[in-house]
Short mmCIF file of C-alpha atoms in Angstrom, two decimals:
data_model
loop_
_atom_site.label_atom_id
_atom_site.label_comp_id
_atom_site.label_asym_id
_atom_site.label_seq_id
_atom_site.Cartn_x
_atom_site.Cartn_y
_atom_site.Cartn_z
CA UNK A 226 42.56 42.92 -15.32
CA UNK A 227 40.45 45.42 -16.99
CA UNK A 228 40.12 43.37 -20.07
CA UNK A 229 39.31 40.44 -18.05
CA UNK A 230 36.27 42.17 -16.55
CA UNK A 231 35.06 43.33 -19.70
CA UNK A 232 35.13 40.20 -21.47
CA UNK A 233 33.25 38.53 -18.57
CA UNK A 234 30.51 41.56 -18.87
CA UNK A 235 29.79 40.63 -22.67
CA UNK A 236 29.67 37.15 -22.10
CA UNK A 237 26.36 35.62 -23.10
CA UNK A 238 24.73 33.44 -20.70
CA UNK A 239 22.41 31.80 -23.30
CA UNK A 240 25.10 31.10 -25.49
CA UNK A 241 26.47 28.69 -22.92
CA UNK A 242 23.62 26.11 -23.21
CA UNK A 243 24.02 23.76 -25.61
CA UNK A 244 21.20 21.75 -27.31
CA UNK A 245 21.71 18.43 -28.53
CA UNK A 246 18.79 16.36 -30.88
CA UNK A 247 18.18 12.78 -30.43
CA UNK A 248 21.21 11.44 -32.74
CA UNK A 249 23.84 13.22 -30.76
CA UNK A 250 22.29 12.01 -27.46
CA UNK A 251 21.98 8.47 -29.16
CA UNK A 252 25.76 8.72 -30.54
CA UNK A 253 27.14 9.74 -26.62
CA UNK A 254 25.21 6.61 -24.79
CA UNK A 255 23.78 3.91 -26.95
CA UNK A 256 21.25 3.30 -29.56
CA UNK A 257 17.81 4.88 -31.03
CA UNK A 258 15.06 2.02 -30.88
CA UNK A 259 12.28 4.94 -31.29
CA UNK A 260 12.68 8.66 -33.15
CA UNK A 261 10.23 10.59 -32.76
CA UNK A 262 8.85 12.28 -35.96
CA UNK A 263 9.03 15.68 -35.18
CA UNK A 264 12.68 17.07 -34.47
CA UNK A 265 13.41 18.19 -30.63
CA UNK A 266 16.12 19.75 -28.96
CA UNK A 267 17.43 18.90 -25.36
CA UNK A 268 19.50 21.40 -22.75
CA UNK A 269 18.59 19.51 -20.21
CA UNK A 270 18.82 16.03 -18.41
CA UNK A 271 16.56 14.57 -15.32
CA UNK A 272 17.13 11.12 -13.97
CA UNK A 273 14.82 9.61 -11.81
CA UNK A 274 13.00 6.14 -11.02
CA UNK A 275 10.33 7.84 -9.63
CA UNK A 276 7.48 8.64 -12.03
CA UNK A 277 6.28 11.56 -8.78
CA UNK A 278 9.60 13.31 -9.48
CA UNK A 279 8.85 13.53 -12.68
CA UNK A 280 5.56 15.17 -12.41
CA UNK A 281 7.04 18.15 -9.99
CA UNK A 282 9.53 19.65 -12.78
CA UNK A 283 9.79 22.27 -15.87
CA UNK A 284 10.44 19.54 -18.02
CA UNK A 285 10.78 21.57 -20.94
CA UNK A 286 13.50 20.61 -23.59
CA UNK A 287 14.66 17.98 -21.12
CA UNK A 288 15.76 14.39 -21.65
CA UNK A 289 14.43 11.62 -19.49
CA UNK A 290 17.37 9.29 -17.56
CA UNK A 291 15.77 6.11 -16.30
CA UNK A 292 15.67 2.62 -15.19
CA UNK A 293 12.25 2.14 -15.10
CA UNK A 294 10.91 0.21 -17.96
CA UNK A 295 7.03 0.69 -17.72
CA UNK A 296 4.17 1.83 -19.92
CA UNK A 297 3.79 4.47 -17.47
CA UNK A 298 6.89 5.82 -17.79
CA UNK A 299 6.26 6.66 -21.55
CA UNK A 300 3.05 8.01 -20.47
CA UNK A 301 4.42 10.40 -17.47
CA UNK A 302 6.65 11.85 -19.73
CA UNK A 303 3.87 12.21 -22.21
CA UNK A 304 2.53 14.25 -19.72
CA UNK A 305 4.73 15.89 -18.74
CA UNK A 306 5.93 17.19 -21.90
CA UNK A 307 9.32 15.31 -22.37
CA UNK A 308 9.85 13.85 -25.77
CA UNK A 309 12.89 11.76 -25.42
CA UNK A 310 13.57 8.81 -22.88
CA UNK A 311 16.75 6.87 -22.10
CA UNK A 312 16.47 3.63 -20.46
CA UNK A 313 19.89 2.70 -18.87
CA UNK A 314 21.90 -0.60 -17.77
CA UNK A 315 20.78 -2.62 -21.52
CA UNK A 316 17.64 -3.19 -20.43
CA UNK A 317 14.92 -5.06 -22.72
CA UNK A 318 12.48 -3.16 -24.04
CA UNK A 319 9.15 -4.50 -24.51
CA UNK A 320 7.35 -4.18 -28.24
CA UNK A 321 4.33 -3.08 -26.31
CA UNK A 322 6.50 -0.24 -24.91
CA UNK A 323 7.98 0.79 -28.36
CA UNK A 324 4.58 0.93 -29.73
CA UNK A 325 3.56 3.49 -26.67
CA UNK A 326 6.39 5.75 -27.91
CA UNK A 327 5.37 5.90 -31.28
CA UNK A 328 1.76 6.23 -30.63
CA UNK A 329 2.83 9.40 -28.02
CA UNK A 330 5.85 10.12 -30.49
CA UNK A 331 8.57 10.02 -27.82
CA UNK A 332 12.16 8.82 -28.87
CA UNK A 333 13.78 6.32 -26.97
CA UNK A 334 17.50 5.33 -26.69
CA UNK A 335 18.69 2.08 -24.91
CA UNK A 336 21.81 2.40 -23.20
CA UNK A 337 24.34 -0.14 -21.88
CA UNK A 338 25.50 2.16 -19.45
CA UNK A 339 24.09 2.59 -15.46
CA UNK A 340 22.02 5.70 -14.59
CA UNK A 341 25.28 7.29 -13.40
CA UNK A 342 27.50 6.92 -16.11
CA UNK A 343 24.72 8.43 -18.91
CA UNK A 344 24.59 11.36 -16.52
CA UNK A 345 28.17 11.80 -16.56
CA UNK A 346 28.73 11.68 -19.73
CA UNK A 347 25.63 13.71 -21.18
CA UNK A 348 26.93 16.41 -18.15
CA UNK A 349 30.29 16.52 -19.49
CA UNK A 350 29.23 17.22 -23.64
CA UNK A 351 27.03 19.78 -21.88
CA UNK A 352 23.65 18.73 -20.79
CA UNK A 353 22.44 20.63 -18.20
CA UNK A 354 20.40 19.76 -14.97
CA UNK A 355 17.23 21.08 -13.92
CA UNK A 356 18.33 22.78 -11.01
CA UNK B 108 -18.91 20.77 -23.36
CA UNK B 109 -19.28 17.97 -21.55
CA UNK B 110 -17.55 14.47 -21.04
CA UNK B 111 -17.21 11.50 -19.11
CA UNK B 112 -14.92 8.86 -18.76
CA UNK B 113 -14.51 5.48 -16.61
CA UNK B 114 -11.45 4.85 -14.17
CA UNK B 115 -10.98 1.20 -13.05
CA UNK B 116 -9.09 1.00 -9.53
CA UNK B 117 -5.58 -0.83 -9.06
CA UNK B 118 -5.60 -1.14 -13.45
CA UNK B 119 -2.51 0.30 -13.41
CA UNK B 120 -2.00 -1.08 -17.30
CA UNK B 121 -4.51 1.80 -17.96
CA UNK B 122 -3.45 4.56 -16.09
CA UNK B 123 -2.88 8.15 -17.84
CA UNK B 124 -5.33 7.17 -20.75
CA UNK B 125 -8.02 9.56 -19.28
CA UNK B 126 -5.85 12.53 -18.79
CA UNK B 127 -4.22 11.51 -22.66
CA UNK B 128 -7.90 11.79 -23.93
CA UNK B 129 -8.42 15.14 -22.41
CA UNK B 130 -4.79 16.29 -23.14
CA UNK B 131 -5.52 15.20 -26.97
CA UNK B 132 -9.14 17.25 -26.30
CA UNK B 133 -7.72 20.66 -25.17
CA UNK B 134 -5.30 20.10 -27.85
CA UNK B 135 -7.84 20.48 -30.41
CA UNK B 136 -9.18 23.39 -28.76
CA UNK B 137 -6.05 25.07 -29.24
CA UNK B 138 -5.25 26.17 -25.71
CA UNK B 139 -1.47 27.68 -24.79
CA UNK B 140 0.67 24.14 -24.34
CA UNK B 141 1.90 25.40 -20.96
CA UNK B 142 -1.95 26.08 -19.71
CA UNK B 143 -2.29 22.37 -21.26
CA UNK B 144 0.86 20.73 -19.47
CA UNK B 145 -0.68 22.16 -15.98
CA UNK B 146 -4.04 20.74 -16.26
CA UNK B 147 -2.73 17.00 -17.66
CA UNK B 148 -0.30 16.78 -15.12
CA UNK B 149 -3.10 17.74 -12.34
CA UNK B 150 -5.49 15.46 -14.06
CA UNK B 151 -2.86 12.59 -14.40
CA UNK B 152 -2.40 12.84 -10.79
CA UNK B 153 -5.66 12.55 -9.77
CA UNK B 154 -6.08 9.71 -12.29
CA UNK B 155 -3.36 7.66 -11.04
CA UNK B 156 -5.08 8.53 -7.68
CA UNK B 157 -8.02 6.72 -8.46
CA UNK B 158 -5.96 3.81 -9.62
CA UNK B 159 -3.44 3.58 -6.57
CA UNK B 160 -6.51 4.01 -3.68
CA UNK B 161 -9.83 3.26 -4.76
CA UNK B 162 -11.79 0.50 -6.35
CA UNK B 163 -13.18 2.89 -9.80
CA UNK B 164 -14.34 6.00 -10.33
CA UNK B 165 -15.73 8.40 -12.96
CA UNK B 166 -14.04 11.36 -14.40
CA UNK B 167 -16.48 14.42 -15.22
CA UNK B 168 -15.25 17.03 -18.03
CA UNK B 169 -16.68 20.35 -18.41
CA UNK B 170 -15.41 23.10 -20.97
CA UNK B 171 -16.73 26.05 -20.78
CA UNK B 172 -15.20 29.05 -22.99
CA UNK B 173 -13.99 30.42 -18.95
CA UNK B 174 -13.19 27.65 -16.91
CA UNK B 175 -11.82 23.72 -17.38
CA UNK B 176 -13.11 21.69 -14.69
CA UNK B 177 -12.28 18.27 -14.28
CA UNK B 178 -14.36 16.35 -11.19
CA UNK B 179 -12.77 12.67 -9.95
CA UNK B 180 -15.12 10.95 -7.68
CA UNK B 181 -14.42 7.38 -6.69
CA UNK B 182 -15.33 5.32 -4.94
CA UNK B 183 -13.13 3.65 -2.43
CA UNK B 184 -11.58 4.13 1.29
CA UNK B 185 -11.41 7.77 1.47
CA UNK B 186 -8.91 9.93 2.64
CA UNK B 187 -8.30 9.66 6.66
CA UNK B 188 -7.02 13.16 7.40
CA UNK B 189 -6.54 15.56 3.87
CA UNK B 190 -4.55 17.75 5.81
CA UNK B 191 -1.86 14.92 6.49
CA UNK B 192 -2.51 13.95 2.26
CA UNK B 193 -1.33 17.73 1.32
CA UNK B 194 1.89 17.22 2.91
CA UNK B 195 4.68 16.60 0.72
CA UNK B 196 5.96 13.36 1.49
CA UNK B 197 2.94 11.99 2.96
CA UNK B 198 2.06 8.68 1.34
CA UNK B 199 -0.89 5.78 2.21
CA UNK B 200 0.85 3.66 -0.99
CA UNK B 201 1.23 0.27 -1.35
CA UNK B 202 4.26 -1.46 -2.42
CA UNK B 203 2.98 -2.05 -5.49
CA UNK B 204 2.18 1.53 -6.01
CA UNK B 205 5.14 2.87 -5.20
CA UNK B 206 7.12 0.52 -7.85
CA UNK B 207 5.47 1.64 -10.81
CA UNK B 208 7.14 4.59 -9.51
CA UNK B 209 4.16 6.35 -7.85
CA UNK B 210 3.03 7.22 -4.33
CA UNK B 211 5.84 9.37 -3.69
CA UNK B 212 3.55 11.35 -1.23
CA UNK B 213 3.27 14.28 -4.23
CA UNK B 214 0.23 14.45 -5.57
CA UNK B 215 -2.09 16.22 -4.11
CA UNK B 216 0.24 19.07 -3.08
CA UNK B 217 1.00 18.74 -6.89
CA UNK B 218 -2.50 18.91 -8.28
CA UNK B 219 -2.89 21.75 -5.87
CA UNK B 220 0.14 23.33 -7.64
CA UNK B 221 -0.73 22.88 -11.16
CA UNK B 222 -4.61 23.89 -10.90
CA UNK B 223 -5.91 27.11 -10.15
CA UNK B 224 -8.19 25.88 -7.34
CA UNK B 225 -8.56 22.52 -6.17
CA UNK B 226 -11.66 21.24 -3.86
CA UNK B 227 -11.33 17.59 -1.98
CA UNK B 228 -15.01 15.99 -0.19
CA UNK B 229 -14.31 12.99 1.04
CA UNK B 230 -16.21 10.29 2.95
CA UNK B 231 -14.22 6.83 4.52
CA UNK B 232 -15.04 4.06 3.45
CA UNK B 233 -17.36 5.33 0.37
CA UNK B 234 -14.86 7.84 -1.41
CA UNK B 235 -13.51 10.85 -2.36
CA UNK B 236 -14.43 13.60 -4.72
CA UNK B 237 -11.96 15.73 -6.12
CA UNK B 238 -12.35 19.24 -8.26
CA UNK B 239 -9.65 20.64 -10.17
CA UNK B 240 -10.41 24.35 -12.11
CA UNK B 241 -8.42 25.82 -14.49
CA UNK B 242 -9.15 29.24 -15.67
CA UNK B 243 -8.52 29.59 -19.55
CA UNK B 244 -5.93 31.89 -20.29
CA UNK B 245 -7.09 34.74 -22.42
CA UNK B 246 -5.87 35.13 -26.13
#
């Protein structure tokens, strides 16, 4: 019992999140059609449709979960700070929108997976939420 | 410094290039990226303001080595009651709005959040003027 305790005293929170750069996000849910040129790390994911949400968060080191496929979603996250975006369910991706990315440097994976499948799985290699 | 830049109402093909112009501006000036992520996210959400309500505006940028102020005036319906507009929630979007993924009823409790004071005149049916300050953090 006592060792238990002890070991659970030395146990260090910050070694429990894991970061994770855009090739090992790409390799758990689908496939890179923009990396960015500068290398990021991720601890966290946030999924929403809703471009407000977005805008109401700490979004730093977080990945970007969505459906929407808009020029404004590249340029929310732009905003606010988030430098990797993956668009669920095998949606097409407009050249146009590519060509955002690149221009804001934001990697973007397309996955053939829904919204709630990408969660679980980037939840269960470790990806944390927000809150 | 000073700056000015055009907002066309309901373009939302355009909306955030402003508030990327002034992001890529206090870039240059070297400010703390978390004093810079506050004031583009406040000036986004006035931008896309301008955009979702009104028919254009004009967006007014003044550095000085204190004090960041960006000024949206528009012109367009107005806001009916600003203390029903600063409640969470609390949305006049249309349809349209709402799926590019805006008009989630957050943004002006949000600019309110990410500025360090915030000052609304508004007049129906001729427009609304909107202040945001941001004090620059000391090095």
């Amino acid at each position: 019992m006592q060792e238990h305790e002890t070991q659970n005293m030395s146990f260090d929170m910050t070694s429990s999140i894991r970061s994770f750069d855009v090739d090992s996000l790409a390799v758990e849910v689908g496939e890179i059609l923009y990396h960015s040129q500068i290398t990021n790390r991720f601890c966290y994911g946030f999924c929403s449709d809703l471009m407000s949400d977005l805008l109401t968060i700490d979004a730093t080191e977080t990945v970007l979960i969505t459906g929407l496929i808009t020029k404004q979603t590249i340029r929310t996250a732009h905003i606010a700070e988030i430098h990797c975006i993956i668009f669920v369910r095998n949606k097409t991706i407009p050249k146009e929108l590519i060509q955002i990315a690149q221009e804001l440097d934001i990697s973007i994976i397309r996955s053939p997976h829904t919204m709630f499948r990408v969660c679980g799985i980037l939840y269960g290699r470790g990806v944390k939420a927000i809150y | 410094m000073k700056y000015q830049f055009e907002v066309a109402g309901g373009d939302f093909s355009h909306a955030g290039f402003v508030s990327i112009e002034i992001k890529k501006i206090m870039k240059r000036l070297h400010l703390p990226p978390a004093f810079i992520r506050k004031l583009s996210i406040a000036n986004y959400e006035a931008e896309v303001n301008i955009i979702a309500h009104a028919y254009d505006g004009v967006v007014d940028l003044e550095i000085t080595q204190e004090k960041i102020t960006t000024t949206f005036t528009d012109r367009g319906p107005g806001i009916a009651s600003i203390q029903d507009a600063m409640q969470e929630g609390f949305s006049t979007a249309s349809d349209k709005v709402r799926e590019m993924g805006f008009g989630a009823g957050m943004g002006l409790p949000n600019m309110k959040r990410n500025s360090d004071s915030m000052e609304i005149h508004t007049k129906q049916n001729e427009g609304t003027i909107v202040i945001l300050s941001h004090m620059v953090p000391i090095a």
